[in-house]
Coordinates of C-alpha atoms and ligand atoms in Angstrom, one line a residue:
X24 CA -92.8 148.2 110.0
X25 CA -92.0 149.7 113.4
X26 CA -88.1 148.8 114.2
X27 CA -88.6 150.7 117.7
X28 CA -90.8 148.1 119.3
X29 CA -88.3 145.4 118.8
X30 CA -84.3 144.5 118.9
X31 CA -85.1 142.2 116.2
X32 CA -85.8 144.6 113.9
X33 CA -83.3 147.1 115.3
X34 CA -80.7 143.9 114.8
X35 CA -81.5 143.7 110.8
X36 CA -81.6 147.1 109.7
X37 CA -77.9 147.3 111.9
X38 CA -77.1 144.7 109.2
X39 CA -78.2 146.9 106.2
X40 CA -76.5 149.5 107.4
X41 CA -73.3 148.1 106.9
X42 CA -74.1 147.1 103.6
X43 CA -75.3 150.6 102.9
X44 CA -71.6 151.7 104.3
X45 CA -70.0 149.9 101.1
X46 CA -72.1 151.1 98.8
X47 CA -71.5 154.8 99.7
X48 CA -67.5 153.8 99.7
X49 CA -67.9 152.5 96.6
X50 CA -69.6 155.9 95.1
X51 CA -66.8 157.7 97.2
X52 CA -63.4 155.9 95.9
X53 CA -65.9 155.7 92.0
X54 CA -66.2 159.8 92.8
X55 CA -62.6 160.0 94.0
X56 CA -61.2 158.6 91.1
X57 CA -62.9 161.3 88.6
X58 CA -62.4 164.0 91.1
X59 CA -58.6 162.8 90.9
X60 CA -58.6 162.5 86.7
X61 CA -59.7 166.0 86.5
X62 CA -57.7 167.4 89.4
X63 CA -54.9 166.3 87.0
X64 CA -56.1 168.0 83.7
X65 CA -56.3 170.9 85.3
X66 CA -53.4 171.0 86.7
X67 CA -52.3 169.9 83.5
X68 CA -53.9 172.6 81.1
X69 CA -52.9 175.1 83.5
X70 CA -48.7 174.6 82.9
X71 CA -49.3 174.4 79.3
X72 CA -50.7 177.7 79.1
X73 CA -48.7 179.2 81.6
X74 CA -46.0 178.2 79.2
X75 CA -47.8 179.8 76.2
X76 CA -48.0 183.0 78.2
X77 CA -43.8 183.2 79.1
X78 CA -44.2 183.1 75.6
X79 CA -46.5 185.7 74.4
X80 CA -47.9 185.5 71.2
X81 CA -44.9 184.1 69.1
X82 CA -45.8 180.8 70.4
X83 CA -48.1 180.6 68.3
X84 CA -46.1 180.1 65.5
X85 CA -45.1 176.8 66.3
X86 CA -47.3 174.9 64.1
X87 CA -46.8 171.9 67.6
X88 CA -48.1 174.6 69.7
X89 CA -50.7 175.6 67.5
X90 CA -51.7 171.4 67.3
X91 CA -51.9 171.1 71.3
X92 CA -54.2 174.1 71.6
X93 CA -56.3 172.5 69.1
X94 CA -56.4 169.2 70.7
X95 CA -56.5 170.6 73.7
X96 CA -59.9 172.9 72.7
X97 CA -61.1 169.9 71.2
X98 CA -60.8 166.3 72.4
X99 CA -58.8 167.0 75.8
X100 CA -61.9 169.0 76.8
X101 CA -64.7 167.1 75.3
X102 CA -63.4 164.1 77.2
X103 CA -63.9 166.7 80.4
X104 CA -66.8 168.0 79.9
X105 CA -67.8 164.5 79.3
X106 CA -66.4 163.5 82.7
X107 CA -68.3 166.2 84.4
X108 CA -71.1 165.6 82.8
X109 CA -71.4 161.6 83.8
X110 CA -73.0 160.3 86.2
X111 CA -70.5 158.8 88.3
X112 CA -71.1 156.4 91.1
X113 CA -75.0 155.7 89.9
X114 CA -74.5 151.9 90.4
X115 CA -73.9 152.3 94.6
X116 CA -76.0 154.8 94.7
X117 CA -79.0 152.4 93.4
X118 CA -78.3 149.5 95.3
X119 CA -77.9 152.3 98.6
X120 CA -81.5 153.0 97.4
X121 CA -82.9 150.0 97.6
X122 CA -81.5 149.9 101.3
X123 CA -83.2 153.0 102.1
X124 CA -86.3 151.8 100.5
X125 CA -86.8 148.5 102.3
X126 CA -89.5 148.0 104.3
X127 CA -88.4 147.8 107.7
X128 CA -86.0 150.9 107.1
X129 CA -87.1 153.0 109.6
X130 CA -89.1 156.2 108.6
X131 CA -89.9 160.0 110.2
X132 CA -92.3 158.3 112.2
X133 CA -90.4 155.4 114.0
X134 CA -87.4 158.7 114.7
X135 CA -90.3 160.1 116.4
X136 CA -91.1 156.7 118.2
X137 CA -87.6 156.7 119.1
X138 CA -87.2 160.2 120.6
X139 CA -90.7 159.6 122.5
X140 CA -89.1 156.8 123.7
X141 CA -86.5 158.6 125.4
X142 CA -88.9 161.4 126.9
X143 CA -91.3 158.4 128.3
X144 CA -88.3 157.1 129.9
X145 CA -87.7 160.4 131.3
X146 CA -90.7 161.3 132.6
X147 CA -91.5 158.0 134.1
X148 CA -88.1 157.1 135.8
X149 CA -87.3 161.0 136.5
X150 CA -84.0 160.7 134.8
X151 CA -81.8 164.3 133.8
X152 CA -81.7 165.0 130.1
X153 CA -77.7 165.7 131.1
X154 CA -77.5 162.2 132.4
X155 CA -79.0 161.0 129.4
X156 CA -77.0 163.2 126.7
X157 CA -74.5 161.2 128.2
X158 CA -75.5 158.0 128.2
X159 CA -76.0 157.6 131.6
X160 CA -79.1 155.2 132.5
X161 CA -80.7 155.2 135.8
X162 CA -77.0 155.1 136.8
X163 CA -76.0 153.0 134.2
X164 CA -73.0 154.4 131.6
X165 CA -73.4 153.6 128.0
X166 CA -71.1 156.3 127.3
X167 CA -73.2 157.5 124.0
X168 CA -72.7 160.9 123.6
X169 CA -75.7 163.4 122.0
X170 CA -74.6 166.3 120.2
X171 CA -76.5 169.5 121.1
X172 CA -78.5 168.9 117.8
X173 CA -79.7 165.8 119.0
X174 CA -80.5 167.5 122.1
X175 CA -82.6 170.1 119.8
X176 CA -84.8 167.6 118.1
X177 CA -85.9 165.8 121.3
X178 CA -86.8 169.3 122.6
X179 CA -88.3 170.3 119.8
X180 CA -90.4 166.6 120.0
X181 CA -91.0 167.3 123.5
X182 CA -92.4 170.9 123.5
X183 CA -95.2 169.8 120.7
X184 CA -96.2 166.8 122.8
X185 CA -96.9 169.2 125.7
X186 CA -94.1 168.4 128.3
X187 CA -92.5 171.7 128.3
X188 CA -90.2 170.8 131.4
X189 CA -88.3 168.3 129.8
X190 CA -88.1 170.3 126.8
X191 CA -86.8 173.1 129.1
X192 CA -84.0 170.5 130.2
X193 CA -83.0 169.6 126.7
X194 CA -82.5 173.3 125.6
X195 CA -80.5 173.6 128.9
X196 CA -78.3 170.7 127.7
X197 CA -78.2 171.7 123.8
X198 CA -77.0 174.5 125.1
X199 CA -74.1 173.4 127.0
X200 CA -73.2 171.4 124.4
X201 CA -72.8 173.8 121.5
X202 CA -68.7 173.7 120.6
X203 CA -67.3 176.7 118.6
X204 CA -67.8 175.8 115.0
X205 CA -70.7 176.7 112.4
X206 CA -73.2 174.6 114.1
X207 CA -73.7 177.3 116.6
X208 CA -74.7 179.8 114.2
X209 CA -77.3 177.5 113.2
X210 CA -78.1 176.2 116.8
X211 CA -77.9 178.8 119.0
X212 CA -81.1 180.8 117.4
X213 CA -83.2 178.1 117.2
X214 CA -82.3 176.7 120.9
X215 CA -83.3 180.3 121.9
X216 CA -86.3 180.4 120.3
X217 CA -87.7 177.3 121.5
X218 CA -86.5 178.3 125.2
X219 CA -88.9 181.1 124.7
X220 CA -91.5 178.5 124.0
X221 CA -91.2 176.6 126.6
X222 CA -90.7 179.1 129.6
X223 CA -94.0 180.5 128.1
X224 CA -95.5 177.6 128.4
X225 CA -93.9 177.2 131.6
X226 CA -95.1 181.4 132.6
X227 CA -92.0 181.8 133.8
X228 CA -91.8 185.6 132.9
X229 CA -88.5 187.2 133.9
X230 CA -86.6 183.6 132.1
X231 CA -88.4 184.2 129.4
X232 CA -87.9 188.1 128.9
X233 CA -83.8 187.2 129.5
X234 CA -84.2 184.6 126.8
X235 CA -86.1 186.8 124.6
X236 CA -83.6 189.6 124.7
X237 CA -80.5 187.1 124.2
X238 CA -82.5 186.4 120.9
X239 CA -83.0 189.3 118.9
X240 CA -79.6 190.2 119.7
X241 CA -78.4 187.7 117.8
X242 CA -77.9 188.7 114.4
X243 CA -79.1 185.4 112.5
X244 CA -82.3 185.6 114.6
X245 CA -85.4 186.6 112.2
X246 CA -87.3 189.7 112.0
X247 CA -90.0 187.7 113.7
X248 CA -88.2 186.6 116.8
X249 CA -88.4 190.6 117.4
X250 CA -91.8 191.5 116.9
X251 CA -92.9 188.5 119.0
X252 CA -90.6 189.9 121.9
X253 CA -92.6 193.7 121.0
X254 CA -96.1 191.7 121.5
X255 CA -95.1 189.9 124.7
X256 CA -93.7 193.0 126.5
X257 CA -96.8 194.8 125.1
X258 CA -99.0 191.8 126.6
X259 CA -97.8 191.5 129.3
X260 CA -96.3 195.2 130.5
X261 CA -95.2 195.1 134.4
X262 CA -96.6 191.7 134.9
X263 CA -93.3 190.5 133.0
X264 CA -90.9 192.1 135.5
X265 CA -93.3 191.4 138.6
X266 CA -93.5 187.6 138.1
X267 CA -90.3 186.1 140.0
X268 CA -89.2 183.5 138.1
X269 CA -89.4 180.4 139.5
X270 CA -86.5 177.7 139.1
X271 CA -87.5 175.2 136.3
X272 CA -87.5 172.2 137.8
X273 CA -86.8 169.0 135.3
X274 CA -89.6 167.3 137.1
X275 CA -92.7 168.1 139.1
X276 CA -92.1 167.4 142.6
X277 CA -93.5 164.0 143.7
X278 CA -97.0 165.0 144.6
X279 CA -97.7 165.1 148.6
X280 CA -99.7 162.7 150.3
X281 CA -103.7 163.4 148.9
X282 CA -102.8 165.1 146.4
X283 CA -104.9 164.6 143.0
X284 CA -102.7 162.6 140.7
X285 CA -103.3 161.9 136.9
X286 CA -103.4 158.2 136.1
X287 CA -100.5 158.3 134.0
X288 CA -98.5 159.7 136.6
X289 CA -99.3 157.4 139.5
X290 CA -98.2 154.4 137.0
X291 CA -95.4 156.4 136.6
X292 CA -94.6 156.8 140.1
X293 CA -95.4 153.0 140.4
X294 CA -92.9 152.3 137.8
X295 CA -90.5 154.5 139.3
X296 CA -90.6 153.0 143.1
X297 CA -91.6 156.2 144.5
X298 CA -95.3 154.7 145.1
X299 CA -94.8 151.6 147.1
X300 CA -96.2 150.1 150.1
X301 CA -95.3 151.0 153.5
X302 CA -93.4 147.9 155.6
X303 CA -96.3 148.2 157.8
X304 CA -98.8 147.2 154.9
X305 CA -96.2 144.8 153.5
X306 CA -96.5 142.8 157.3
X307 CA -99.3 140.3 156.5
X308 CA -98.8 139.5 152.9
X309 CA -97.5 135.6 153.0
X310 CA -94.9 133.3 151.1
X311 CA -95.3 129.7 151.1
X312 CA -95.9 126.9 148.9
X313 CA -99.3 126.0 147.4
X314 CA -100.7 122.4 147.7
X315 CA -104.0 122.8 148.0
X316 CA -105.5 122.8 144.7
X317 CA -104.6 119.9 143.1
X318 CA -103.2 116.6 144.5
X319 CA -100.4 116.9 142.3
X320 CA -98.9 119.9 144.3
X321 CA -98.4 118.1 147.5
X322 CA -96.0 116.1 145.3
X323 CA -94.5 119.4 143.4
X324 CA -95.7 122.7 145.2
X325 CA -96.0 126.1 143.8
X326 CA -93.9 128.8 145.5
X327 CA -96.4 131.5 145.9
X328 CA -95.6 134.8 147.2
X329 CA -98.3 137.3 148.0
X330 CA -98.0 140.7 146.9
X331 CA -101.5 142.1 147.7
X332 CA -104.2 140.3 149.6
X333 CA -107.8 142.2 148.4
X334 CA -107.5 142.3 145.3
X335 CA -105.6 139.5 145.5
X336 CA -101.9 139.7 143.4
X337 CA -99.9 136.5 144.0
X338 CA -96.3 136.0 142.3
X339 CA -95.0 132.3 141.8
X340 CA -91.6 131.8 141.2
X341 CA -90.3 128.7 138.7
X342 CA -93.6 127.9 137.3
X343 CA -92.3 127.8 133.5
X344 CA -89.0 126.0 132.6
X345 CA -86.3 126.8 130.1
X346 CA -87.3 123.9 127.6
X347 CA -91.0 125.3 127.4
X348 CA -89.0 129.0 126.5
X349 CA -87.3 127.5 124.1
X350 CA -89.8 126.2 122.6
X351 CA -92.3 129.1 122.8
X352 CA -89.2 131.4 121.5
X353 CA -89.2 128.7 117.9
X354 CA -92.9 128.8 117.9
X355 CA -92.9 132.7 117.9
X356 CA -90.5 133.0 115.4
X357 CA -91.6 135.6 112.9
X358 CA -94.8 136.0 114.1
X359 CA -94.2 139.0 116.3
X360 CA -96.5 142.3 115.2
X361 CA -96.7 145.4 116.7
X362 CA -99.1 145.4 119.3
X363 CA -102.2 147.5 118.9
X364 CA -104.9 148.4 122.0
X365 CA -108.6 147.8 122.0
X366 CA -110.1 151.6 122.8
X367 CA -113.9 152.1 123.1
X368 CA -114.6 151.0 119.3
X369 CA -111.4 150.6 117.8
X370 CA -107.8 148.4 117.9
X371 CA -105.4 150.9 117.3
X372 CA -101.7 150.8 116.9
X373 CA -100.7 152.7 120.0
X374 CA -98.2 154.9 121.9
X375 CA -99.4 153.8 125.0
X376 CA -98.3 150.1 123.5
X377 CA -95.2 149.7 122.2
X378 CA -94.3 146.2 121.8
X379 CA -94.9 143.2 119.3
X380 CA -96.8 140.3 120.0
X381 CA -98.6 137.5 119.1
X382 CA -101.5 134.6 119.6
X383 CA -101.0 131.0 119.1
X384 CA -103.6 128.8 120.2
X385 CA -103.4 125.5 122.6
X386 CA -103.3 123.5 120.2
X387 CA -100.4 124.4 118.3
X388 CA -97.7 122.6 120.7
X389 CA -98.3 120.1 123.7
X390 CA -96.1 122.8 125.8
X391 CA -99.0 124.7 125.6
X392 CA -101.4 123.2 126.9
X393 CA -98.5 121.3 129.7
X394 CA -98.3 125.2 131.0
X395 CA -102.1 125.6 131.0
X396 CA -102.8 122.7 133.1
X397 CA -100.1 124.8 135.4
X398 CA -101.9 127.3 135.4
X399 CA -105.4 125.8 136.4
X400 CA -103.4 124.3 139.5
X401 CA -101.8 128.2 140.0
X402 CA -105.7 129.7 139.6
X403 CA -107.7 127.1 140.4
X404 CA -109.9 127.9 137.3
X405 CA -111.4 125.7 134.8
X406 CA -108.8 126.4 131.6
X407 CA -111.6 125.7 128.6
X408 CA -112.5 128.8 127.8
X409 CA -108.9 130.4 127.7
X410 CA -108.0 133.1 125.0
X411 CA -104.9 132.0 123.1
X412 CA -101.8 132.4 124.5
X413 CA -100.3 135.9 124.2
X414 CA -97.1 136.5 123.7
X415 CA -95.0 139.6 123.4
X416 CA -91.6 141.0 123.5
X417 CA -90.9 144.1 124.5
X418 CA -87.9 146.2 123.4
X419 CA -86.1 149.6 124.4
X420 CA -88.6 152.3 125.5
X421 CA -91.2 150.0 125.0
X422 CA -94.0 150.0 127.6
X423 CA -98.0 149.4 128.1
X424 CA -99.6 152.2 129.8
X425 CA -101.8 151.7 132.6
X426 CA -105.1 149.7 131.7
X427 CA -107.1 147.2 133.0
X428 CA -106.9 143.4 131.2
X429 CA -111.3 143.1 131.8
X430 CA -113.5 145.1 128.8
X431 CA -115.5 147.7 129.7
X432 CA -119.8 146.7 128.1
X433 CA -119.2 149.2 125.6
X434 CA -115.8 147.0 124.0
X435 CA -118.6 143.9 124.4
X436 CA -121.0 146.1 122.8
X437 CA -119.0 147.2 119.9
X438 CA -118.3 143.9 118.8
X439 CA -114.4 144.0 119.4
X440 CA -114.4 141.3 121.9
X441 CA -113.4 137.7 120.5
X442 CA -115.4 135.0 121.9
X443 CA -117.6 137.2 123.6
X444 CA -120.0 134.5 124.6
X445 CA -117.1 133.3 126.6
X446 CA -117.9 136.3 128.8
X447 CA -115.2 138.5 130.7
X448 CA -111.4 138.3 131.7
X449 CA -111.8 136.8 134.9
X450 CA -108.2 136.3 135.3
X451 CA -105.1 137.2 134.5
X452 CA -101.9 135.0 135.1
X453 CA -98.6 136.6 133.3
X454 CA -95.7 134.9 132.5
X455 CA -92.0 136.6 132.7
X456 CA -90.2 134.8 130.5
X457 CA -87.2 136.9 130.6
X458 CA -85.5 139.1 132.9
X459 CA -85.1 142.4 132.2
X460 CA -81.4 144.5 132.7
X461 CA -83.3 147.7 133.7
X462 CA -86.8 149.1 134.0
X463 CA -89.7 147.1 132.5
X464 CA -91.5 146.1 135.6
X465 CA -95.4 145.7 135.7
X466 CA -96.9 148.0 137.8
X467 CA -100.2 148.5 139.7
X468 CA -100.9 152.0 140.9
X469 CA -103.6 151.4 143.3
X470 CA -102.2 149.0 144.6
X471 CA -98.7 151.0 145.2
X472 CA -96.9 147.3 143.9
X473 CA -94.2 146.9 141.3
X474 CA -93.2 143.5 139.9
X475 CA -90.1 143.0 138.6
X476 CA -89.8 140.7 135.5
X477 CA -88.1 137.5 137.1
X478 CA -87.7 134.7 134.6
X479 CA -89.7 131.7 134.7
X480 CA -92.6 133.7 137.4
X481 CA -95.9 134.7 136.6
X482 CA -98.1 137.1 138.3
X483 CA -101.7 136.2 138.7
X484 CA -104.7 138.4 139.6
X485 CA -108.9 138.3 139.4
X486 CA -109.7 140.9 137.1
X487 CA -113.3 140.9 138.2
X488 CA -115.0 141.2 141.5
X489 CA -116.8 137.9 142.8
X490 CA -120.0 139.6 140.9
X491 CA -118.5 139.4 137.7
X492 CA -117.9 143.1 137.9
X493 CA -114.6 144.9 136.5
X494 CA -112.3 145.3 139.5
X495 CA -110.9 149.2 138.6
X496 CA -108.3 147.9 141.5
X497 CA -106.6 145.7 139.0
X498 CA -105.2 148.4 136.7
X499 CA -101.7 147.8 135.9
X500 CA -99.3 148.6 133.4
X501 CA -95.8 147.5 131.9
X502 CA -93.2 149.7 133.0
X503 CA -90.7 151.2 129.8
X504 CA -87.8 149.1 129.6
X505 CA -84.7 151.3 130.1
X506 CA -82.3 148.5 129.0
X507 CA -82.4 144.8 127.3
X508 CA -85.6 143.2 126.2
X509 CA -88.8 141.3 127.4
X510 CA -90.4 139.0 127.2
X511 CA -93.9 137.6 128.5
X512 CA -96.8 135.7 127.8
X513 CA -100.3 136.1 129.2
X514 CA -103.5 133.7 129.9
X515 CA -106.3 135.6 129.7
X516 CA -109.1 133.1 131.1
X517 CA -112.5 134.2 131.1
X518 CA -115.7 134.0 133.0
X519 CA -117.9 131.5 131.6
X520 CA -118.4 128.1 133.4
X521 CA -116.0 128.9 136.5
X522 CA -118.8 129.3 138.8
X523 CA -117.8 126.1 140.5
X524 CA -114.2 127.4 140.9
X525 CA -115.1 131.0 141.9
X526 CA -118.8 131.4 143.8
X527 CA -120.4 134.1 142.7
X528 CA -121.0 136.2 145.9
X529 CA -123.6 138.7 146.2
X530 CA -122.5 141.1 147.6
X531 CA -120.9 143.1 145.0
X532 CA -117.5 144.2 146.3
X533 CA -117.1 146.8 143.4
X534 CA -119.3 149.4 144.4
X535 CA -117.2 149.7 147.4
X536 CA -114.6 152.3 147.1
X537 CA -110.7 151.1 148.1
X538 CA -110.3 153.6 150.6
X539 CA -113.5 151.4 152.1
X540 CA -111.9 148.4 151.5
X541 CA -109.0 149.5 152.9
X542 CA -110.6 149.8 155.9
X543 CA -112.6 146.5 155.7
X544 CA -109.2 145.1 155.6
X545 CA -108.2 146.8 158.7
X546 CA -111.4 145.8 161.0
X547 CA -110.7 142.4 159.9
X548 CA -107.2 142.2 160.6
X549 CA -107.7 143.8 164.3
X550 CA -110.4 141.0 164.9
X551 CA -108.0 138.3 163.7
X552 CA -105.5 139.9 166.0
X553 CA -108.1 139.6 169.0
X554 CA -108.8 136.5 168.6
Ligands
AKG610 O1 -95.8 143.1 130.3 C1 -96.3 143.4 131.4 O2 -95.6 143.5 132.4 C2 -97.8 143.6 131.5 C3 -98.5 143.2 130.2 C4 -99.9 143.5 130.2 O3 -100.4 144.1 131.2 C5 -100.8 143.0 129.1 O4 -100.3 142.6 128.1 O5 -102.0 143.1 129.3
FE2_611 FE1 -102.5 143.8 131.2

């Protein structure tokens, strides 16, 4: 069970905690006490025979002094020895056991989860590992405080999952934080050490040499440390002291305009705001309400706000009310897993997916299928061949990396598709059924547009060209949550038996590139304006 992916989780094992806290005072004061009893024996056999020594050896020949050696050598220190020998505090420590053996205890694995958590939020919201030590969020103040050893073990995390900057950072931090004490001794080595990992891995050469020589001159610092300092200055020779180093920045700089950028980092950059549209391309996207679709909207209109007009992203606000939550949240109850992704021929629990979810059909409550008939007037598509609805909660750190809702053939091909005869995602229309405190946006790189979660909207997108083609344009991810929880739900509805909604056109607008329907978009816009 992954307690990461959800505050529910996170809630109960808080719970067992406590629990586990009176167990372990019970094995304390159950310690204590025999600690105590034998504290006093001691202290006990200790006058008696520093009386027998005042006396010398005619003590002796008291036959009373010769008894209390005896019972002294005899039952005073068999009951001792029998004391020491117990097992004292066995019954807390059992039941603490059973805590720690419970299946939603978190393991190694979910600490991991945790820490990459952190570094995710990090790297995508280009946060300061000091801000964080302090538990300072995006300008929020928790006022947690990490210890330098903390700060260790999300370097060390961050260095073996290859992001040696923000490892850098930590290191920095770790050691700013070391305080006197023995932890240093302990610490400081190892904080070194790593350091010279990571400004390797960085080539910064004159940090590195510094670092290198602060090392071995520490005494606790192995044998080792030293002769990998002798092959790197061997290796390297002048190059070491001609290399200026170069100021370890926390983050790469946000890449110039043109510039190639990985797709992880342009949903990153999404997420983070830096990527957004210009005012100038923000000037013809429209806000109204929506009564064309069915006659029921001239009564009740949907407010629609557009977000991108080709590929076409519309947001409508109040389209699900607090009754149908409320429902939703009973019906979900205890069904939440941990979400998994559909790669090229496997679904895989994921740490590009960290959330729980689940799929309840139509038919399960008459809400249901109340919000689907909202949703044919939002899309204007035929709602019969519909996936189940999805619903999922996301919780700290938790996030979906950038993808795209359509399957590529080879997903079809591999069989993991359900209902494949009801053909592609054709559309996408996502519920926000919470609001989030901080972070946990949806974003869509290519289209340089962030959605915040705003209770009771739902986006809604085509996910396929008018061909029936995947729309790459469409890619869009869910933004790591920096603080509270969310919640959405999707409708996934496919392709089969819409033709009447959504004509098929021929020409097929995917093998166009977006730089060329940008400009499309432009010659049409200058003739509207001539005309
Ligand atoms: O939660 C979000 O903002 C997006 C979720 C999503 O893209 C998905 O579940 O496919
Ligand atoms: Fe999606």
């Amino acid at each position: 069970v992954e307690f990461f992916s959800s505050i529910n989780e996170m809630t109960k094992v808080f719970g067992y905690e406590q629990k586990m806290l009176l167990h372990m005072q019970k094995f304390l004061s159950d310690n204590q006490g025999k600690l105590d009893f034998l504290k006093a024996r001691l202290r006990e056999f200790e006058n008696e025979r520093n009386e027998a020594r005042e006396w010398g050896p005619s003590y002796f020949e008291s036959p009373i002094n010769k008894y209390l050696l005896n019972k002294r050598l005899t039952v005073d220190w068999q009951r001792v020895e029998n004391l020491m020998a117990a097992s004292t505090g066995e019954k807390p420590l059992t039941r603490l056991r059973k805590f720690r053996n419970r299946e939603t205890m978190p393991d190694r694995k979910e600490l991991e989860g945790a820490i990459d958590g952190i570094l995710r939020l990090q790297y995508v919201y280009r946060l300061k590992a000091k801000d964080l030590a302090r538990g300072i969020l995006d300008g929020v103040d928790y006022s947690t405080q990490l210890s330098s050893e903390h700060c260790v073990d999300i370097a060390r995390l961050a260095l073996r999952d290859q992001h040696p900057r923000l490892a850098h950072s930590w290191l920095i931090e770790a050691n700013d934080r070391l305080t006197g004490g023995e932890k240093v001794d302990q610490l400081k080595p190892q904080i070194l050490a790593l350091l010279v990992q990571a400004k390797k891995e960085l080539e910064d050469f004159r940090g590195l040499k510094d670092t290198y020589q602060e090392l071995i001159g520490i005494q606790s610092a192995s044998e080792e440390h030293a002769k990998n300092y002798e092959t790197f200055l061997n290796a390297l020779g002048e190059k070491a002291l001609l290399n200026e180093s170069k100021p370890i920045l926390e983050h790469a700089p946000i890449p110039e305009e043109g510039e190639q950028v990985g797709e992880f980092q342009a949903y990153s950059l999404t997420c983070s705001g830096h990527w957004r549209l210009t005012p100038k391309e923000q000037r013809h996207l429209r806000c109204g309400y929506v009564t064309e679709t069915h006659p029921f909207l001239w009564i009740a209109p949907l407010k629609a706000e557009e977000l991108f007009q080709d590929p076409l992203l519309v947001l409508y606000h109040d389209v699900i009310y607090q009754s149908e939550i409320d429902v939703i949240r009973k019906l979900t109850k205890n069904r939440l897993m941990r979400a998994t992704i559909t790669s090229h021929n496997e679904s895989v629990v994921s740490n590009v997916r960290t959330s729980q979810f689940t799929f309840i059909p139509v038919t399960a409550h008459k809400v249901l299928s109340t919000i689907d008939q909202r949703v044919a007037d939002m899309t204007n598509l035929n709602m019969k061949y519909a996936e189940d609805h999805q619903f999922a909660n996301y919780g700290i750190g938790g996030h979906y990396g950038q993808h795209m809702d359509w399957f590529y053939q080879t997903t079809f091909d591999a069989g993991l598709v359900s209902s494949p005869e009801m053909g592609n995602r054709i559309a996408t229309v996502l519920f926000y059924l919470s609001d989030v405190a901080q972070g946990g946006g949806t974003a869509f790189p290519q289209l340089r547009t962030l959605l915040k979660p705003k209770k009771y909207a739902a986006a809604f997108w085509h996910n396929l060209h008018a061909s029936g083609v995947g729309d790459v344009r469409t890619q869009h991810g869910a933004c790591p949550i920096i603080a509270g929880s969310k919640w959405v739900q999707n409708r996934w509805i496919r392709e089969i038996d819409q033709s009447d909604r959504r004509p098929c056109e021929l020409w097929d607008d995917s093998l166009a590139t977006y730089a060329q329907i940008l400009e499309l978009n432009k010659q049409n816009e200058a003739k509207a304006a001539s005309r």
